[in-house]
mmCIF file of C-alpha atoms in Angstrom:
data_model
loop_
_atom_site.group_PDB
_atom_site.id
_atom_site.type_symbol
_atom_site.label_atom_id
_atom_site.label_comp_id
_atom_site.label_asym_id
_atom_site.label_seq_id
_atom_site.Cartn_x
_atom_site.Cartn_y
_atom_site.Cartn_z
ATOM 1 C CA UNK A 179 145.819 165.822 80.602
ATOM 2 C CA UNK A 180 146.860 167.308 77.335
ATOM 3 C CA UNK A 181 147.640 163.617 75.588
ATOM 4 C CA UNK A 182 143.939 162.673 77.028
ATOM 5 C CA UNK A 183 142.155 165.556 75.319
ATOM 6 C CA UNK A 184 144.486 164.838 71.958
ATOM 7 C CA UNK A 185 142.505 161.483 71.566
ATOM 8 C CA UNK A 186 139.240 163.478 72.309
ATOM 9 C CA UNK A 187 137.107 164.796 69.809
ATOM 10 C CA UNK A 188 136.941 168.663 70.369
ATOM 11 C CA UNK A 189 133.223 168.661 71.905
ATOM 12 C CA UNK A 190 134.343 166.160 74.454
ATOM 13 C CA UNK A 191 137.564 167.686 75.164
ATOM 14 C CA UNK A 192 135.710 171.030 75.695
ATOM 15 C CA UNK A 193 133.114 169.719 77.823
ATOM 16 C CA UNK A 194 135.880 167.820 80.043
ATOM 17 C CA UNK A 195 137.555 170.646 80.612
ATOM 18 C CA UNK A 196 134.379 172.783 82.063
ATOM 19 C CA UNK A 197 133.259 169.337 84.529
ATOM 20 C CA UNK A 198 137.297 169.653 85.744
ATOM 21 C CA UNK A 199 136.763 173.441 85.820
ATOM 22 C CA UNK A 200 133.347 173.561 87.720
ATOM 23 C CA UNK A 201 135.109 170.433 89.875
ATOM 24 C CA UNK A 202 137.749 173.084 91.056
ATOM 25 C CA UNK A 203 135.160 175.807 91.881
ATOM 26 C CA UNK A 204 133.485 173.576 94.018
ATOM 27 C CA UNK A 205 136.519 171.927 95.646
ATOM 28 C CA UNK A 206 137.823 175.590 96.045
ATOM 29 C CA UNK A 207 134.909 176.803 97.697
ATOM 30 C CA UNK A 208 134.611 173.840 100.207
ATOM 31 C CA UNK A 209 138.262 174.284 100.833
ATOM 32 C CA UNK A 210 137.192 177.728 101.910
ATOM 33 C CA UNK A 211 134.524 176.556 104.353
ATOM 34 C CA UNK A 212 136.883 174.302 105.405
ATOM 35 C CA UNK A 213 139.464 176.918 106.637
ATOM 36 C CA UNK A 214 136.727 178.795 108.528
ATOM 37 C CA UNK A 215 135.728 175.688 110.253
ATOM 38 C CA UNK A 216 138.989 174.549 111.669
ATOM 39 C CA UNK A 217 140.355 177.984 112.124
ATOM 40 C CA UNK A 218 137.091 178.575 114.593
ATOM 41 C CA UNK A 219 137.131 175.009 116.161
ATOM 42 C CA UNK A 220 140.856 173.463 116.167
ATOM 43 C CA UNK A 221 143.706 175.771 114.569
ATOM 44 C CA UNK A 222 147.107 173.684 115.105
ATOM 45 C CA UNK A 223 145.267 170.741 116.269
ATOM 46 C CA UNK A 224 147.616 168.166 115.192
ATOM 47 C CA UNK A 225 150.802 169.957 115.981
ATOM 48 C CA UNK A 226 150.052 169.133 119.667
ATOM 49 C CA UNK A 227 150.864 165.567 118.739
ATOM 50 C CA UNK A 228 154.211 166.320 117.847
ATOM 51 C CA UNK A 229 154.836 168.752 120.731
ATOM 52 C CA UNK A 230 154.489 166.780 122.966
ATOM 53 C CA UNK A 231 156.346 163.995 121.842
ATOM 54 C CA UNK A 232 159.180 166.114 121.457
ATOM 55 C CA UNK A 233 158.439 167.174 124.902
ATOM 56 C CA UNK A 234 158.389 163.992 126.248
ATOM 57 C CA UNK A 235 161.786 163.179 124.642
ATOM 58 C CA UNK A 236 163.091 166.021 126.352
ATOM 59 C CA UNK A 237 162.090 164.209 129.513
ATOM 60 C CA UNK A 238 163.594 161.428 128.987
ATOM 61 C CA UNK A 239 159.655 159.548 128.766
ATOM 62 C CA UNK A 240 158.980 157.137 126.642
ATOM 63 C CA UNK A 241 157.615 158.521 123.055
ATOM 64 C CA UNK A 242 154.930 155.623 122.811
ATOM 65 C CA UNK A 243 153.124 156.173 126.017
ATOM 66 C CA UNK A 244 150.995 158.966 125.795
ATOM 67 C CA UNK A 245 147.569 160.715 127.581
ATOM 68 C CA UNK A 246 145.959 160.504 124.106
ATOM 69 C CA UNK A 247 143.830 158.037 122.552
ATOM 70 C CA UNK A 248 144.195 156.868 118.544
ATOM 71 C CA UNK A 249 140.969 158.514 118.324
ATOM 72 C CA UNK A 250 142.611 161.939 119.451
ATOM 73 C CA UNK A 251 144.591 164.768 117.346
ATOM 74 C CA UNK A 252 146.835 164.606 120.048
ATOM 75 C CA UNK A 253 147.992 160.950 119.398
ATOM 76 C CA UNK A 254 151.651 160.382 117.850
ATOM 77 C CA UNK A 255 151.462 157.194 115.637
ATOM 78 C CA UNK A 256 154.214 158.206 113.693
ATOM 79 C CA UNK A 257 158.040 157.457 113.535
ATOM 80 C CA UNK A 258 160.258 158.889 115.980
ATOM 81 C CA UNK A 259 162.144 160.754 113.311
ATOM 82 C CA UNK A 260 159.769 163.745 113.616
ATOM 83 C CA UNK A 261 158.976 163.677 117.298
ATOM 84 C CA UNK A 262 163.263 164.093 117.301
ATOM 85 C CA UNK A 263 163.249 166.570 114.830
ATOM 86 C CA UNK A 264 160.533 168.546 116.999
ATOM 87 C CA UNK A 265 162.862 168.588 120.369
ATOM 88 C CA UNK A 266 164.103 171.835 120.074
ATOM 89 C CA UNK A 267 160.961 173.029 118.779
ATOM 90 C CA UNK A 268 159.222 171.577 122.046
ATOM 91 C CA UNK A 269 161.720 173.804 124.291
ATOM 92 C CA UNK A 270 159.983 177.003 123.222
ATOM 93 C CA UNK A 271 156.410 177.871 124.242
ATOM 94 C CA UNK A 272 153.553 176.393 122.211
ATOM 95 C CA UNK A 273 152.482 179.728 120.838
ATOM 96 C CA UNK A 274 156.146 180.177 119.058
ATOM 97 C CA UNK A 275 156.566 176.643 118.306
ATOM 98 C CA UNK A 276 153.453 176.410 116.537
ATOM 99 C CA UNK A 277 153.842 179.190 115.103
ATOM 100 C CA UNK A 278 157.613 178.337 113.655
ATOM 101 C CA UNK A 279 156.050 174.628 112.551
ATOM 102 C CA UNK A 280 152.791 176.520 110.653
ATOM 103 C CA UNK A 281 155.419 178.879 108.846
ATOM 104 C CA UNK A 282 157.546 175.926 107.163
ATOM 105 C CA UNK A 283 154.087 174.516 106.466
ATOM 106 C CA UNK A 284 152.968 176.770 104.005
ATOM 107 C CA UNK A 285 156.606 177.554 102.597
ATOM 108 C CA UNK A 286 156.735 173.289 102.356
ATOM 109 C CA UNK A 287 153.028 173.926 100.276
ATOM 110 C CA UNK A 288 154.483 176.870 98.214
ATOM 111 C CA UNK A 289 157.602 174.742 97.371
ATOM 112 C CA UNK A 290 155.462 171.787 96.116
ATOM 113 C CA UNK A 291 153.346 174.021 94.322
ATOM 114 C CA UNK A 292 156.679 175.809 91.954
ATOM 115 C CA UNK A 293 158.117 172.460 91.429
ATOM 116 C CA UNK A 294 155.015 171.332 90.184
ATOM 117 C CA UNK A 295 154.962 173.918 88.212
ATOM 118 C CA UNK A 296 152.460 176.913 87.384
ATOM 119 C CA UNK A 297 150.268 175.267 84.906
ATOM 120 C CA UNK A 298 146.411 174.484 84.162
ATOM 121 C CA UNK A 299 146.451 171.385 85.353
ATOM 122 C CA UNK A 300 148.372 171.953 88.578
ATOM 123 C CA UNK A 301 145.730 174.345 89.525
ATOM 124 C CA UNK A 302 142.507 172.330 88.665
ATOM 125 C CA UNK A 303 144.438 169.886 91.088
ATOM 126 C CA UNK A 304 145.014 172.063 93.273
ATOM 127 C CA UNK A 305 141.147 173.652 93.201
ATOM 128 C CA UNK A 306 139.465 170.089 93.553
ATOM 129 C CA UNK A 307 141.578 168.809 96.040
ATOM 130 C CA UNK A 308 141.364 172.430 98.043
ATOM 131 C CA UNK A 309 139.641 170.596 101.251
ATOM 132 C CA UNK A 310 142.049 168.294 102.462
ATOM 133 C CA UNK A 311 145.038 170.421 101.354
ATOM 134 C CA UNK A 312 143.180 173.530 103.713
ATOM 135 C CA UNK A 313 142.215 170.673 105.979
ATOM 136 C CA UNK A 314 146.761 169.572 106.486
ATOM 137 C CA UNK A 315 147.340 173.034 106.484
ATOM 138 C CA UNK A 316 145.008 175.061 109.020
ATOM 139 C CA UNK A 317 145.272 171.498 111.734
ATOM 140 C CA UNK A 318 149.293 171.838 111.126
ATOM 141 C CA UNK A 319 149.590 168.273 109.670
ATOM 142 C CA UNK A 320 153.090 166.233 108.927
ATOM 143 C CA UNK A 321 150.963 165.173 105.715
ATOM 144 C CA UNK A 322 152.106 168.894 104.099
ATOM 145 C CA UNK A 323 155.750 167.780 104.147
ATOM 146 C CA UNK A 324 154.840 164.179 103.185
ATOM 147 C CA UNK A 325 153.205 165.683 99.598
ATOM 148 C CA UNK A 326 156.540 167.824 99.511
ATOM 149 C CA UNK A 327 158.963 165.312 99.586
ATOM 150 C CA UNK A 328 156.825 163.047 97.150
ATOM 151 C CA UNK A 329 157.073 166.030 94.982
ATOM 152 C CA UNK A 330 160.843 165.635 94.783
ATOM 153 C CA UNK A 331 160.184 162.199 94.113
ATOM 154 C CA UNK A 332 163.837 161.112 94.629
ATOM 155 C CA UNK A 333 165.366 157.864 97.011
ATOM 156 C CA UNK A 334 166.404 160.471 99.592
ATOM 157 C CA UNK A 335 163.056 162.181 99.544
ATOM 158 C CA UNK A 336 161.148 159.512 99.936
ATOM 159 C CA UNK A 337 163.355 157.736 102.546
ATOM 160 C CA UNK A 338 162.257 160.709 104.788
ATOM 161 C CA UNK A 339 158.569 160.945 103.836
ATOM 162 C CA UNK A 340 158.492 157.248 105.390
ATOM 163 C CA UNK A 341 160.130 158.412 108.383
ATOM 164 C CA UNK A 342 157.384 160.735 108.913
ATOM 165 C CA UNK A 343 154.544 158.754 108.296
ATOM 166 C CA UNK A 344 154.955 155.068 106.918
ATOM 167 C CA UNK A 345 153.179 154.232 104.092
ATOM 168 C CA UNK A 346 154.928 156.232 101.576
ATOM 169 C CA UNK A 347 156.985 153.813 100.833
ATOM 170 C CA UNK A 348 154.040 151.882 98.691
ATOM 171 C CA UNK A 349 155.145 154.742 95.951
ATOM 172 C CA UNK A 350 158.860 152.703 95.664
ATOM 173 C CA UNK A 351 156.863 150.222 94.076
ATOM 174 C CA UNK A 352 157.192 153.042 90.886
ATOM 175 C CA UNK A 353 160.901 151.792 90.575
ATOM 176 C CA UNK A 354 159.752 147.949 90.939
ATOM 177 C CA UNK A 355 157.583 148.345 88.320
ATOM 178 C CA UNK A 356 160.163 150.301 85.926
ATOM 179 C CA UNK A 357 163.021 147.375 87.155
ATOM 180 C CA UNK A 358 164.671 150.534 88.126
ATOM 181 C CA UNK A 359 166.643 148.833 90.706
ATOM 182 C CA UNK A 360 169.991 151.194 91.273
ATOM 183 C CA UNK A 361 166.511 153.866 92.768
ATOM 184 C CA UNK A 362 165.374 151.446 94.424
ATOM 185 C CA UNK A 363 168.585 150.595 96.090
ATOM 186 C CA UNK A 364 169.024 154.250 97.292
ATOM 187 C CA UNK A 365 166.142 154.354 98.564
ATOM 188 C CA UNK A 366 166.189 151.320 100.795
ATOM 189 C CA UNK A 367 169.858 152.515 101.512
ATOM 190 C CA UNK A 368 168.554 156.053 102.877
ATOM 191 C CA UNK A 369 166.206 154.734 104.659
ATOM 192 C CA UNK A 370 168.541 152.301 106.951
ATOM 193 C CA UNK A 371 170.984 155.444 107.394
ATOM 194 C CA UNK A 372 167.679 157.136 108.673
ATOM 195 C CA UNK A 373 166.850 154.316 111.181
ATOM 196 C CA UNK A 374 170.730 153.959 111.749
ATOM 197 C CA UNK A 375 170.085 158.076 112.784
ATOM 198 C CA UNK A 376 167.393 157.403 115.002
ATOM 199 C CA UNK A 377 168.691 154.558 116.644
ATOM 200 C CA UNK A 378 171.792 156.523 117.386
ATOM 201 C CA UNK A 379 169.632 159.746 118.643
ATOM 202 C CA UNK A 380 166.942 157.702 120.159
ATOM 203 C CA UNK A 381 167.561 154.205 120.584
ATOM 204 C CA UNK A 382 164.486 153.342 123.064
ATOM 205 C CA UNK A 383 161.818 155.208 121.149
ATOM 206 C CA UNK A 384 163.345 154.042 117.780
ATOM 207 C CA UNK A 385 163.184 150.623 119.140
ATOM 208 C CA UNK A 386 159.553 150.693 120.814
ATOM 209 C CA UNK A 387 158.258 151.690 116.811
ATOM 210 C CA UNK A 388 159.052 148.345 115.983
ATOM 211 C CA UNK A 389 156.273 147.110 117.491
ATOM 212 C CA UNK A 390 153.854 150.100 118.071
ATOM 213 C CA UNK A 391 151.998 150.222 114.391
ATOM 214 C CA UNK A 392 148.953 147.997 114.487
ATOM 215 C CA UNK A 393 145.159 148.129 113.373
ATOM 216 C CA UNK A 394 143.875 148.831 116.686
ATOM 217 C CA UNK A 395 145.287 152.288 115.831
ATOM 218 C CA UNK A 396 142.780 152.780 113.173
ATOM 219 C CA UNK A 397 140.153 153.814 115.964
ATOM 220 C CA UNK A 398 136.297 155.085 115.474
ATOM 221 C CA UNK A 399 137.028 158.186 113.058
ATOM 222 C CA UNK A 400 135.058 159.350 109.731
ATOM 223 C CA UNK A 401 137.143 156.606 108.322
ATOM 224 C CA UNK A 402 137.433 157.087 104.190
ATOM 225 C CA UNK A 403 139.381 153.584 103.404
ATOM 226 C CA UNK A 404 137.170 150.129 102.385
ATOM 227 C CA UNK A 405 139.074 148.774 105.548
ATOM 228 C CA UNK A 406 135.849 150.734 107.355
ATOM 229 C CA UNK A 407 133.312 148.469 105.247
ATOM 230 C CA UNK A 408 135.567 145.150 105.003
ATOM 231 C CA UNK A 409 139.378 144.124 106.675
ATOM 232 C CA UNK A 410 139.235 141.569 103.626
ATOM 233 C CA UNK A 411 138.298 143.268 100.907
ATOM 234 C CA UNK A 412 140.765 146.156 101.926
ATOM 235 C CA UNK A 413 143.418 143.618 102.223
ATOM 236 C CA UNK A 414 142.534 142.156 98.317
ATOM 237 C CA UNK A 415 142.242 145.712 97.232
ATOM 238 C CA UNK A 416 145.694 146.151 98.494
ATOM 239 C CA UNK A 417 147.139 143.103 96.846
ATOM 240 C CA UNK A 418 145.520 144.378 93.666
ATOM 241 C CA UNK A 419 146.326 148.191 94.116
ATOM 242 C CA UNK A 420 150.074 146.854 94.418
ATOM 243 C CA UNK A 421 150.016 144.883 91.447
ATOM 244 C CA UNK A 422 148.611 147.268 88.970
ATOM 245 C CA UNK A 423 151.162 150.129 90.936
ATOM 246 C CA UNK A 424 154.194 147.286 89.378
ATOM 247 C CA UNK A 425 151.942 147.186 85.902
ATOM 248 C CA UNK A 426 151.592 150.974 85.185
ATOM 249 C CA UNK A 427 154.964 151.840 86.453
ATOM 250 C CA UNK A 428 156.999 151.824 83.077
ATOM 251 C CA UNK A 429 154.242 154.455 81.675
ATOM 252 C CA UNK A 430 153.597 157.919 82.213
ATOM 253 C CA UNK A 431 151.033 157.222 84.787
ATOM 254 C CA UNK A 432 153.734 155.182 86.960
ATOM 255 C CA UNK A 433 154.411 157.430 89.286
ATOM 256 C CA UNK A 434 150.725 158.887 89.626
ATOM 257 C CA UNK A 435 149.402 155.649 90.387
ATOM 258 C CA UNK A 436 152.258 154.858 92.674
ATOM 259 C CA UNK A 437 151.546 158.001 94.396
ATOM 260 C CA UNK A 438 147.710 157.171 94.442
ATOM 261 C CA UNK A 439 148.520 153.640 96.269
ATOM 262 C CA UNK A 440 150.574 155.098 99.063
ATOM 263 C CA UNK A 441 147.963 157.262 100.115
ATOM 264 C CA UNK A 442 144.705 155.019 99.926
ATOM 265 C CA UNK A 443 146.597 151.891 100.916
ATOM 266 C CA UNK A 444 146.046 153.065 104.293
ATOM 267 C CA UNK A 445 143.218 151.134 106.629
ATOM 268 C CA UNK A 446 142.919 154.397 108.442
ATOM 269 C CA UNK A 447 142.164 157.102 105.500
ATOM 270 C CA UNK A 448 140.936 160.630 106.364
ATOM 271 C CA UNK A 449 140.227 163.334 104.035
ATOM 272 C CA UNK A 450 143.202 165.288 104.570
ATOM 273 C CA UNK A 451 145.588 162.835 103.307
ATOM 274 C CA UNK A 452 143.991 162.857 99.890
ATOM 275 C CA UNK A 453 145.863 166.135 99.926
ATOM 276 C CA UNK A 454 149.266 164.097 98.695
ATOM 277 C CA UNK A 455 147.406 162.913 95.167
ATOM 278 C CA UNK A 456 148.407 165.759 93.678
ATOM 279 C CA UNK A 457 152.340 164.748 94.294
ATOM 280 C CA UNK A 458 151.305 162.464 91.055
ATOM 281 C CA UNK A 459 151.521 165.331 88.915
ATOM 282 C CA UNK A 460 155.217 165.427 88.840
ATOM 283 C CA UNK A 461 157.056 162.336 87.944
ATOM 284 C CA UNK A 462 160.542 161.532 89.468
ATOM 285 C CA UNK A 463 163.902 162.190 87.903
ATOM 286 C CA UNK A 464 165.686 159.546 86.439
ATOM 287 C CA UNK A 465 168.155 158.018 88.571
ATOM 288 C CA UNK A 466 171.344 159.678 86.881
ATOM 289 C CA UNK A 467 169.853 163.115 87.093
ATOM 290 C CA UNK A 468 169.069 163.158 90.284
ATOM 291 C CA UNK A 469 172.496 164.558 91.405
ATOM 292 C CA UNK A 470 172.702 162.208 94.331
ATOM 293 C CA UNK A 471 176.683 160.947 95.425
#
């Protein structure tokens, strides 16, 4: 934000900075009556999703047949890697093991927040995007740890952030875009060691993904992607959203806009996964910092 205001003229500047200001009073305060409403109505909603497919692991059922419907908190659409990582978790009693999963939550969000770093613009981001980030945190939602691994912004990082929900692996087109190909390698190679993982932990489940994603899955919800108004424009949108991701990824808003695509690529886009946009505040190390074998 600070190169922005340096080609603004001091009025403008000034009056930018109280519209971002007055943006995070109001995001801040709807994020408030947004904690009051899902701590009264569902607290921990989503974490039943990934309960029970831990518990159904445990039982030796199949991950991908579930009670719920897509229209349902209680629906797992995700990889298996989580519903495995959520077995031991689904031996204790709810109370405890939502409890446990809510704690690593918020030290996840606290994390994200110090590597982003204690700064202005971290908190504006922070204040207008204060809805969906009370919205992932008061339901229990994966999308917490997604925004904290994009926050790393390293190959391993975001190898796992795909394992947990899909799409996040739009934001490798930030190492397309900056031919950065030896990242881009490590990432594709950490993400066949994790499918090697859950093939070797869960074969059957890890298997059954392969075919379980689809568009059906986007169901009747308050539905924030264009997909809701048109299946064809979304998909153009997408072509285009990819191509300027490639475009911008050599300058400094690479990995912002990379980060941007991954979460409004989706056809199924609720509020609380605009939480992850502020992941684009951080860019990623450079491949021979990153400290990786």
């Amino acid at each position: 934000m600070a190169g922005v205001e340096a080609r603004l003229s001091p009025a403008t500047a000034r009056q930018m900075r109280l519209i971002l200001f007055g943006a995070a009073v109001i995001g801040l305060l709807i994020g408030v009556n947004n904690v009051v409403l899902h701590v009264t109505t569902d607290p921990l909603a989503d974490v039943h999703a990934y309960y029970d497919a831990g518990a159904r692991l445990n039982a030796g059922a199949p991950l991908y047949v579930q009670a719920a419907g897509t229209n349902d908190p209680g629906f797992y659409r995700y990889p298996p890697l989580l519903a495995i990582a959520f077995r031991p978790l689904a031996m204790l009693p709810w109370p405890l093991a939502a409890a446990i999963w809510e704690t690593l939550l918020v030290v996840a969000f606290g994390l994200t927040i110090r590597r982003l770093g204690l700064r202005p613009p971290v908190w504006l981001a922070v204040g207008i995007l204060a809805m969906p980030i009370a919205w992932s945190l008061v339901v229990g939602q994966a999308q917490v740890l997604v925004t904290a691994l994009l926050v790393v912004g390293m190959p391993w990082a975001l190898a796992f952030a795909v394992h947990l929900k899909l799409l996040p692996a739009l934001a490798a087109l930030y190492w397309v875009g900056r031919r950065d190909w030896e990242s881009l390698a490590r990432f594709a190679a950490w993400v066949v060691v994790l499918i090697g993982v859950q093939l070797l932990l869960e074969p059957a489940a890890t298997v059954a993904y392969l075919g379980f994603p689809n568009l059906v899955q986007v169901g009747e919800v308050n539905n924030l992607s264009i997909y809701a108004v048109s299946p064809l424009l979304w998909a153009l949108l997408v072509v285009a959203g990819a191509v300027v991701t490639i475009r911008l990824g050599p300058t400094r808003y690479g990995w912002a806009a990379a980060v941007a695509f991954s979460v409004l690529a989706t056809p199924r886009l609720l509020a609380y996964q605009l939480s992850t946009l502020i992941a684009g505040l951080r860019a990623p190390a450079p491949a021979r910092d990153e400290g990786e074998p």
